């Protein structure tokens, strides 16, 4: 009932705050579980649902963002060509879903399945993609830069594409 959701919500928010603003998705699911079958992590991130916590929490398991500041990384891992292609798309758009990334890569002749994109997006220092973590919204917004990089946009976007974007 409602009291179960209230308690689960209180515990979820308390644990996220206690963990420095981020929490493993599996732990979040475990904390929500006592609120009943209807209360799922997906419902917590469904705007307008009775469990909606999107004003406070952030979880984007299908969207890649550009970081305000690149992570420090010791050794580059993975396919450098795929990583450069992903970086180019995110720099131009600011953020993109996994499906949008796959389509954009195909347009430039880079073939990659979702698994490869999923893995690559997590190791590129300039990108933010942490599908296994729930964040306090203000913590996540401090990490990500949703705006495209202006100098990249000026080179990449032609007028026809700009008109298409405005129409959307």
XYZ file of C-alpha atoms in Angstrom:
168
model
C 0.000 0.000 0.000
C 0.891 3.675 0.194
C 2.681 3.328 3.516
C 4.880 0.585 2.020
C 5.786 2.887 -0.897
C 6.421 5.786 1.491
C 8.826 3.639 3.533
C 10.536 2.190 0.435
C 10.924 5.665 -1.066
C 12.336 7.045 2.179
C 14.812 4.180 2.411
C 15.821 4.487 -1.284
C 16.469 8.230 -1.000
C 18.282 7.794 2.323
C 20.609 5.118 0.963
C 21.364 7.089 -2.229
C 22.258 10.134 -0.117
C 24.327 8.033 2.302
C 26.240 6.539 -0.663
C 27.364 9.956 -1.879
C 24.585 10.484 -4.390
C 24.796 7.232 -6.330
C 23.575 3.702 -5.874
C 23.839 0.374 -7.668
C 20.682 -0.439 -9.659
C 20.322 -3.875 -8.037
C 20.363 -2.307 -4.565
C 17.770 0.257 -5.700
C 15.532 -2.562 -6.981
C 15.935 -4.392 -3.649
C 14.976 -1.262 -1.683
C 11.853 -0.645 -3.802
C 10.716 -4.281 -3.649
C 8.824 -4.055 -0.292
C 6.458 -1.477 -1.850
C 4.798 -4.242 -3.885
C 4.881 -5.569 -7.436
C 3.623 -2.343 -9.029
C 6.516 -0.302 -7.660
C 9.434 -0.995 -9.983
C 12.592 0.935 -10.725
C 11.182 1.618 -14.188
C 8.035 3.158 -12.625
C 10.209 5.340 -10.377
C 11.692 6.801 -13.580
C 8.408 7.039 -15.501
C 7.395 10.705 -15.444
C 3.876 11.085 -14.098
C 3.586 7.597 -12.563
C 2.461 7.423 -8.935
C 6.028 6.333 -8.066
C 7.718 9.104 -10.104
C 10.949 10.342 -8.468
C 12.480 11.876 -11.598
C 12.691 15.314 -9.974
C 15.078 13.892 -7.379
C 16.703 10.834 -8.959
C 18.460 10.172 -12.287
C 18.808 6.858 -14.130
C 19.368 6.660 -17.873
C 20.091 3.046 -18.851
C 19.568 3.748 -22.587
C 21.077 7.233 -23.045
C 24.693 8.383 -23.369
C 25.758 11.911 -22.372
C 28.843 14.072 -22.740
C 30.716 14.731 -19.494
C 31.510 18.273 -18.369
C 34.977 16.994 -17.570
C 36.605 13.831 -18.899
C 37.344 11.013 -16.447
C 40.952 10.208 -15.690
C 41.770 6.893 -17.382
C 45.003 4.920 -17.218
C 44.860 2.908 -20.434
C 42.554 3.259 -23.420
C 40.442 0.138 -23.878
C 38.332 -1.143 -26.742
C 37.939 -0.241 -30.415
C 39.398 3.249 -31.042
C 37.476 3.683 -34.324
C 34.134 2.942 -32.642
C 35.026 5.217 -29.731
C 35.899 8.129 -32.034
C 32.652 7.659 -33.965
C 30.610 7.635 -30.727
C 32.434 10.714 -29.429
C 31.730 12.599 -32.638
C 27.986 11.883 -32.387
C 27.731 12.834 -28.701
C 29.789 15.990 -29.198
C 27.413 17.040 -31.972
C 24.168 16.108 -30.177
C 25.013 16.491 -26.478
C 23.350 13.152 -25.699
C 21.850 10.260 -27.642
C 19.980 7.037 -26.984
C 21.639 3.720 -27.822
C 19.287 3.403 -30.822
C 20.185 6.910 -32.045
C 23.886 6.099 -31.698
C 23.515 2.871 -33.672
C 21.647 4.692 -36.460
C 24.196 7.549 -36.547
C 27.073 5.056 -36.748
C 25.391 3.194 -39.608
C 24.991 6.497 -41.495
C 28.776 6.966 -41.478
C 29.453 3.330 -42.321
C 30.507 2.123 -38.859
C 28.766 -1.133 -37.999
C 28.388 -1.930 -34.300
C 25.829 -3.925 -32.381
C 24.179 -2.565 -29.261
C 26.472 -4.627 -27.018
C 29.578 -3.027 -28.537
C 28.103 0.482 -28.226
C 26.975 -0.280 -24.647
C 30.490 -1.407 -23.684
C 32.355 1.352 -25.545
C 30.219 4.176 -24.129
C 31.158 3.124 -20.588
C 34.943 3.344 -21.125
C 35.238 6.578 -23.149
C 36.528 9.201 -20.680
C 34.492 12.062 -22.218
C 31.189 10.179 -22.094
C 28.790 9.536 -19.231
C 26.990 6.216 -19.471
C 26.415 4.417 -16.182
C 23.343 2.224 -16.699
C 24.068 0.249 -13.516
C 23.879 3.303 -11.233
C 21.026 5.438 -9.906
C 22.059 9.015 -9.034
C 20.615 11.931 -7.159
C 19.550 14.199 -10.033
C 21.718 17.145 -8.950
C 24.790 14.866 -8.740
C 24.235 13.538 -12.283
C 23.531 17.015 -13.667
C 26.837 18.145 -12.176
C 28.623 15.450 -14.213
C 26.869 15.689 -17.568
C 26.852 18.474 -20.129
C 23.691 18.059 -22.195
C 24.469 20.803 -24.676
C 26.318 19.945 -27.884
C 29.813 21.349 -28.275
C 29.239 24.570 -30.235
C 32.346 24.389 -32.422
C 31.506 20.816 -33.440
C 27.966 21.792 -34.369
C 29.054 24.583 -36.656
C 31.039 22.132 -38.801
C 28.676 19.166 -38.720
C 25.134 20.463 -39.243
C 23.947 21.549 -42.659
C 20.967 23.882 -43.103
C 18.556 21.143 -44.190
C 19.313 19.130 -41.065
C 18.865 22.253 -38.923
C 15.403 22.817 -40.417
C 14.522 19.179 -39.693
C 15.560 19.596 -36.057
C 13.480 22.773 -35.655
C 10.466 20.981 -37.093
C 10.728 18.222 -34.448
